[in-house]
Coordinates of C-alpha atoms and ligand atoms in Angstrom, one line a residue:
M293 CA -72.3 99.8 39.1
N294 CA -69.3 101.0 40.4
D295 CA -68.2 103.2 38.0
T296 CA -64.8 104.6 39.3
F297 CA -62.9 102.7 36.3
L298 CA -65.2 104.4 33.6
K299 CA -64.4 107.3 35.0
A300 CA -60.6 107.5 35.4
C301 CA -60.8 106.5 31.4
R302 CA -62.6 109.7 30.9
G303 CA -60.0 111.6 32.9
E304 CA -63.5 112.6 35.6
N305 CA -63.0 113.1 39.4
L306 CA -63.1 110.2 41.6
D307 CA -63.0 108.9 45.0
Y308 CA -60.2 106.5 44.6
I309 CA -57.8 105.3 41.9
P310 CA -59.3 102.0 40.6
V311 CA -57.1 99.2 40.0
W312 CA -57.7 95.5 38.1
I313 CA -54.8 93.6 36.5
M314 CA -54.3 92.0 33.3
R315 CA -54.4 88.2 33.3
Q316 CA -56.7 88.5 36.6
A317 CA -58.5 85.2 35.7
G318 CA -55.7 82.7 35.6
R319 CA -53.6 80.5 36.9
Y320 CA -52.6 81.8 40.3
L321 CA -56.3 81.5 41.6
P322 CA -57.3 78.0 42.9
E323 CA -60.5 78.4 42.1
Y324 CA -59.6 78.6 38.1
Q325 CA -57.3 75.9 38.2
A326 CA -60.2 74.2 40.1
I327 CA -62.6 74.8 37.0
R328 CA -59.2 73.9 34.3
A329 CA -58.7 70.7 35.6
N330 CA -61.8 69.7 33.5
V331 CA -61.2 71.5 30.8
D332 CA -58.6 72.6 28.1
F333 CA -58.0 76.3 27.6
L334 CA -59.6 77.0 24.6
T335 CA -62.5 75.1 24.8
L336 CA -63.0 77.1 27.8
C337 CA -62.6 80.1 26.2
K338 CA -65.8 78.9 23.6
T339 CA -67.6 77.9 26.6
P340 CA -69.7 80.6 27.1
K341 CA -71.4 79.8 30.8
L342 CA -67.7 78.6 32.2
A343 CA -65.9 81.7 30.4
A344 CA -68.2 84.2 32.1
E345 CA -67.6 82.0 35.2
V346 CA -63.7 82.5 35.0
T347 CA -63.9 86.4 34.2
L348 CA -65.9 86.7 37.4
Q349 CA -63.4 84.9 39.9
P350 CA -61.0 87.7 40.4
V351 CA -63.9 90.1 40.8
D352 CA -65.5 88.4 43.9
I353 CA -61.9 87.3 45.3
L354 CA -59.6 90.3 44.6
G355 CA -62.3 93.3 44.8
V356 CA -60.8 94.7 41.6
D357 CA -62.8 98.1 39.5
A358 CA -63.3 96.4 36.2
A359 CA -63.5 92.6 34.8
I360 CA -62.0 91.8 31.7
L361 CA -63.7 88.9 29.4
F362 CA -62.3 85.8 29.5
S363 CA -60.7 85.0 26.1
D364 CA -57.3 85.0 24.4
I365 CA -55.9 87.3 21.7
L366 CA -55.5 84.1 19.7
V367 CA -58.7 83.1 19.5
P368 CA -60.0 85.5 16.2
V369 CA -56.9 84.2 14.5
E370 CA -58.2 80.6 14.4
S371 CA -60.8 81.7 12.9
M372 CA -58.9 83.5 10.2
G373 CA -58.6 80.0 9.3
M374 CA -55.2 79.0 11.4
R375 CA -55.1 76.3 13.6
L376 CA -54.1 77.3 17.2
E377 CA -53.0 75.1 20.0
F378 CA -51.8 75.7 23.6
S379 CA -49.7 73.7 24.3
D380 CA -48.2 73.3 28.5
K381 CA -45.0 74.0 27.7
E382 CA -44.3 76.4 24.6
G383 CA -48.0 78.4 25.0
P384 CA -49.8 78.8 21.6
V385 CA -49.0 77.0 18.8
L386 CA -49.7 78.3 15.3
S387 CA -48.7 75.4 12.8
E388 CA -48.8 76.7 9.1
P389 CA -47.1 80.1 10.0
V390 CA -47.7 82.8 7.3
R391 CA -45.3 83.7 5.5
S392 CA -46.2 84.4 1.8
K393 CA -48.7 86.4 -0.3
S394 CA -50.4 83.5 -1.0
A395 CA -50.8 82.4 2.6
V396 CA -52.1 86.2 3.6
E397 CA -54.9 85.7 0.8
K398 CA -56.1 82.4 1.7
L399 CA -56.6 83.8 5.6
I400 CA -60.4 84.7 6.3
I401 CA -61.9 87.9 8.0
P402 CA -64.5 86.3 10.4
D403 CA -68.0 87.5 10.3
I404 CA -67.9 87.8 14.2
E405 CA -71.6 87.0 15.1
V406 CA -71.1 83.6 13.0
D407 CA -67.6 82.9 13.6
L408 CA -67.2 84.1 17.5
P409 CA -70.5 83.8 18.5
F410 CA -69.6 82.3 22.0
I411 CA -67.8 85.5 22.4
L412 CA -70.8 88.1 22.1
E413 CA -73.0 85.2 24.6
T414 CA -70.2 85.6 27.1
I415 CA -70.2 89.1 27.1
S416 CA -74.4 88.9 27.4
I417 CA -73.7 86.8 29.9
L418 CA -71.3 89.2 31.6
R419 CA -73.5 92.1 31.6
K420 CA -76.4 90.9 33.4
E421 CA -74.3 88.7 36.0
L422 CA -72.4 92.2 36.7
E423 CA -75.3 94.6 36.4
N424 CA -74.6 95.9 40.3
K425 CA -70.5 95.5 40.6
V426 CA -68.0 96.5 37.8
P427 CA -67.8 97.7 34.2
L428 CA -66.8 94.8 31.3
I429 CA -63.3 95.2 29.6
G430 CA -63.8 93.7 25.6
F431 CA -60.2 93.0 24.5
S432 CA -58.0 92.3 21.5
G433 CA -54.2 91.8 20.2
A434 CA -53.2 95.0 18.1
P435 CA -52.8 94.1 14.5
F436 CA -48.9 93.8 15.0
T437 CA -48.8 91.2 18.1
L438 CA -51.4 89.4 15.9
A439 CA -49.0 89.3 13.0
T440 CA -46.1 88.2 15.4
Y441 CA -47.7 84.9 16.1
M442 CA -49.2 84.5 12.5
I443 CA -45.8 85.1 11.2
E444 CA -43.1 83.1 13.8
G445 CA -46.4 80.6 14.6
G446 CA -46.1 81.2 17.9
T447 CA -43.8 83.2 20.6
S448 CA -40.2 83.5 19.6
K449 CA -36.7 85.2 20.9
N450 CA -36.0 87.8 18.4
F451 CA -38.5 87.4 15.6
L452 CA -36.7 87.2 12.2
N453 CA -39.7 86.0 10.6
T454 CA -41.7 89.0 11.1
K455 CA -39.0 91.3 10.4
K456 CA -37.6 89.6 7.3
M457 CA -41.3 90.0 6.2
M458 CA -41.3 94.0 7.1
F459 CA -38.0 94.5 5.5
Q460 CA -37.9 92.0 2.4
H461 CA -41.3 91.8 1.4
S462 CA -42.7 94.6 3.0
G463 CA -46.0 94.6 0.8
V464 CA -46.9 91.0 1.9
F465 CA -46.4 92.6 5.3
D466 CA -48.8 95.4 4.9
Y467 CA -51.7 93.1 3.1
L468 CA -51.3 91.3 6.0
M469 CA -51.6 94.5 8.8
E470 CA -54.6 95.8 6.5
K471 CA -56.6 91.7 7.1
L472 CA -56.0 91.8 10.6
T473 CA -57.1 95.5 11.1
V474 CA -60.1 95.0 9.5
T475 CA -60.9 91.7 11.2
I476 CA -60.2 93.3 15.0
T477 CA -62.0 96.6 14.0
S478 CA -65.0 94.9 13.4
Y479 CA -64.2 91.8 16.5
L480 CA -64.0 95.1 18.7
S481 CA -67.1 96.7 17.8
A482 CA -69.2 93.7 17.9
Q483 CA -67.6 93.5 21.3
I484 CA -68.9 97.2 22.3
K485 CA -72.4 96.4 20.5
A486 CA -72.6 93.3 23.0
G487 CA -72.2 94.8 26.0
A488 CA -68.6 95.7 26.2
Q489 CA -67.7 98.9 28.3
A490 CA -64.3 99.6 27.2
V491 CA -61.9 97.8 25.3
Q492 CA -57.8 97.0 25.5
I493 CA -55.5 96.8 22.7
F494 CA -52.7 94.6 23.5
D495 CA -49.5 95.3 22.1
T496 CA -47.2 92.5 23.8
W497 CA -44.6 92.7 21.3
A498 CA -44.6 96.5 20.1
G499 CA -41.8 97.3 21.9
I500 CA -39.1 94.7 20.3
L501 CA -39.6 97.4 16.9
A502 CA -36.8 100.6 16.3
P503 CA -38.8 103.4 17.0
F504 CA -38.4 104.1 13.2
D505 CA -40.1 100.8 12.1
Y506 CA -42.9 101.1 15.1
K507 CA -43.6 104.4 13.2
K508 CA -43.7 103.1 10.0
F509 CA -45.2 99.8 10.1
V510 CA -47.5 99.8 13.4
L511 CA -48.8 103.1 14.2
P512 CA -51.1 103.6 10.8
Y513 CA -52.4 100.8 11.1
L514 CA -53.4 101.2 15.0
K515 CA -54.7 104.6 14.8
K516 CA -56.8 103.4 12.1
T517 CA -58.1 101.0 14.0
I518 CA -58.7 102.9 17.0
S519 CA -60.5 106.2 14.8
D520 CA -62.9 103.3 13.6
I521 CA -63.3 101.4 17.2
K522 CA -63.9 105.3 18.3
K523 CA -67.0 105.9 16.8
E524 CA -68.6 103.6 19.4
G525 CA -67.9 106.0 21.8
V526 CA -66.5 103.6 24.6
P527 CA -62.8 104.2 26.1
I528 CA -59.5 102.7 24.4
I529 CA -56.9 101.0 26.0
Y530 CA -53.5 100.8 24.4
F531 CA -51.2 98.7 26.6
V532 CA -47.8 98.3 24.8
N533 CA -45.2 96.1 26.6
N534 CA -41.4 97.2 26.2
C535 CA -42.4 100.9 25.3
A536 CA -39.9 103.2 26.8
G537 CA -38.4 103.9 23.2
I538 CA -41.6 104.7 21.8
L539 CA -44.2 106.4 24.2
Q540 CA -43.7 109.7 21.5
E541 CA -45.5 107.7 18.6
V542 CA -48.0 105.4 21.5
K543 CA -48.9 109.0 22.1
K544 CA -50.1 109.7 18.5
S545 CA -52.3 106.5 18.4
G546 CA -55.3 108.2 19.4
A547 CA -56.0 105.7 22.6
D548 CA -58.1 107.7 25.3
V549 CA -55.8 105.2 28.0
I550 CA -51.8 104.2 27.8
G551 CA -51.1 101.3 29.5
I552 CA -47.5 101.0 30.4
D553 CA -44.8 98.2 31.5
W554 CA -42.8 98.5 34.6
R555 CA -39.5 99.3 32.4
I556 CA -40.1 102.8 32.8
D557 CA -40.5 105.0 35.8
I558 CA -44.2 106.0 35.7
S559 CA -42.9 109.9 36.3
D560 CA -40.8 109.3 32.8
A561 CA -43.8 107.6 31.0
I562 CA -46.2 110.6 31.8
K563 CA -43.3 113.4 31.1
K564 CA -43.3 111.6 27.1
L565 CA -46.8 111.1 27.3
G566 CA -48.2 114.6 28.5
K567 CA -49.9 115.4 31.4
K568 CA -53.6 115.6 29.3
T569 CA -52.5 111.4 29.5
V570 CA -54.4 109.2 31.7
V571 CA -52.1 106.0 32.5
Q572 CA -52.5 102.7 33.3
G573 CA -50.1 100.4 35.2
N574 CA -47.3 100.0 35.9
L575 CA -45.9 97.8 38.9
D576 CA -43.8 95.0 38.2
P577 CA -45.8 91.4 38.3
C578 CA -42.7 90.2 40.6
A579 CA -43.2 93.0 43.3
L580 CA -46.3 91.0 44.1
F581 CA -43.5 88.3 45.5
M582 CA -42.5 90.8 48.1
P583 CA -43.1 91.4 51.9
K584 CA -46.4 93.2 52.3
E585 CA -44.7 96.4 53.6
K586 CA -42.5 96.5 50.6
L587 CA -45.2 95.6 48.4
E588 CA -47.4 98.5 49.6
D589 CA -44.2 101.1 49.5
R590 CA -44.2 100.0 46.0
V591 CA -47.6 100.5 45.5
K592 CA -47.6 104.2 47.4
D593 CA -44.8 105.5 45.0
I594 CA -46.7 104.6 41.7
L595 CA -49.8 106.2 43.2
W596 CA -47.8 109.2 44.0
K597 CA -45.9 109.5 41.0
A598 CA -49.1 109.1 38.6
E599 CA -51.1 111.8 40.4
V600 CA -50.1 114.7 38.0
A601 CA -51.7 112.8 35.0
N602 CA -55.2 113.2 34.1
G603 CA -56.0 110.0 35.4
H604 CA -54.4 106.7 36.6
I605 CA -56.3 103.1 36.6
F606 CA -53.6 101.2 38.7
N607 CA -52.0 97.7 37.1
L608 CA -49.0 95.8 36.7
G609 CA -47.3 96.6 33.9
H610 CA -47.5 93.0 32.4
G611 CA -49.5 89.7 33.2
I612 CA -49.9 88.3 36.4
L613 CA -47.7 85.3 36.8
P614 CA -49.3 81.9 37.8
Q615 CA -46.7 81.5 40.6
T616 CA -47.7 84.8 42.6
P617 CA -49.5 84.2 46.4
V618 CA -52.9 85.2 45.8
E619 CA -53.2 87.1 49.5
N620 CA -50.3 89.2 47.9
V621 CA -52.8 90.4 45.1
I622 CA -55.6 91.0 47.9
A623 CA -52.7 93.0 49.9
M624 CA -52.0 95.3 46.6
V625 CA -55.5 96.1 46.0
E626 CA -56.3 96.9 48.9
A627 CA -53.4 99.2 49.2
V628 CA -54.6 100.8 46.3
H629 CA -57.8 101.6 47.4
Y630 CA -56.5 102.8 51.0
Y631 CA -53.7 105.2 49.7
G632 CA -55.6 106.2 46.8
R633 CA -58.3 107.6 48.3
K634 CA -59.2 111.3 47.0
S635 CA -61.4 112.5 49.8
Ligands
LIG889 O1 -56.7 89.4 31.2 C1 -57.2 88.2 32.0 O2 -57.9 87.7 32.5 C2 -58.2 87.8 30.0 C3 -57.9 86.8 29.6 C4 -56.6 86.6 29.0 C5 -55.9 85.9 28.5 N1 -54.6 85.6 27.8 C6 -56.2 84.4 28.9 C7 -55.2 83.3 28.9 C8 -56.2 88.0 27.9 C9 -56.3 89.3 27.9 C10 -54.9 87.0 27.2 C11 -53.9 88.3 26.6 C12 -52.9 87.4 26.2 N2 -53.0 86.1 25.3 C13 -51.6 88.0 25.1 C14 -51.7 89.8 25.5 C15 -51.2 90.5 27.2 C16 -49.8 89.8 27.3 O3 -50.1 89.1 28.5 O4 -48.7 90.3 26.8 C17 -50.8 87.2 24.6 C18 -49.5 87.4 24.3 C19 -51.5 86.2 25.1 C20 -50.7 84.6 24.3 C21 -50.8 83.7 25.7 N3 -51.9 82.7 25.7 C22 -49.5 83.0 25.7 C23 -48.0 83.6 25.1 C24 -49.9 81.9 26.5 C25 -49.3 81.4 27.4 C26 -48.3 81.5 28.2 C27 -49.1 81.3 29.4 O5 -49.6 82.8 30.4 O6 -49.9 80.5 29.9 C28 -51.5 82.4 26.8 C29 -52.5 81.4 27.4 C30 -53.2 81.7 28.3 N4 -54.1 82.9 27.6 C31 -53.9 81.6 30.0 C32 -54.8 82.4 30.2 C33 -55.5 82.3 31.5 C34 -53.1 80.3 30.0 C35 -54.0 79.0 29.7 C36 -54.1 78.2 30.7 O7 -54.8 78.1 31.8 O8 -53.4 77.4 30.7

């Protein structure tokens, strides 16, 4: 198996810099669209054979160094008892947002094997299919990011409902975060037991907080989640979108790898995190729309700047956009492998 990605997570010596792409299975791939034409998104997530098939598509088409389980961060939220829909226009919609203590009380802590068996089945199919290929990454949303979707009922502009709960009813907010922490810990542990060889925790919305609030309302739950999962013995990647203002705090999460978005120069991120950290990132997803020579220059710049870190996994700074030309994605992966050679 090509274990370059796992070696990079552990800060070991490498032959070249590994690369994978957030949202690498998705709508920019015609092969994904072909499957999605016959099945809605949530059904796709819950049908292990199909979910495994789309997980493998980018591994074969792009030559990336890791596969990531095909699902969505909101799938376990549905099993906590909320009604989830994906609309083409609005994205995810949770119809009855959690805004009170009684709403938090009603939330179920799922039994992963009973309530989310399809996730574990997809992982075991994938481990067999990937045997001589690349490692499999499992994932979850972070407690805070899942909380925002549950409180807002979907994506939000200024997250006022979330912040009102934090600032006016912090006991209710803490209660929700506690339930999420337990759920996420057992969800990730179950994924690892089923065969996930690394896990990524997505904190898409943590960057909307003042550093003070991140420290107070987010970090304690995240640290607990990470220290509990550490016992399973696989690398943990923590990705925070819009991380520049909170990196000093993010460093304290205890994750093995920190995923960073593109709004901060990777040299500055490494300075803030310290050279002992392994970093993942951080090409602007829109750089994939540049002419290939310019794109290569961006790739080289990031590779070169990240050399001072304890390890580097190349990735985008956030998920790939549906309009992205596949040939440019392939060119990016080739450029990382070529310019990231170590010997
Ligand atoms: O990375 C991968 O290839 C694995 C699959 C994956 C998906 N979503 C598939 C998906 C992963 C890891 C996610 C994570 C996810 N989902 C996040 C965290 C990462 C991030 O992007 O910040 C968030 C915030 C979500 C919630 C979500 N799911 C939104 C806001 C949307 C709508 C916007 C969009 O991009 O469509 C989704 C839908 C979704 N999740 C799609 C895919 C492939 C598109 C669904 C479709 O086929 O129509």
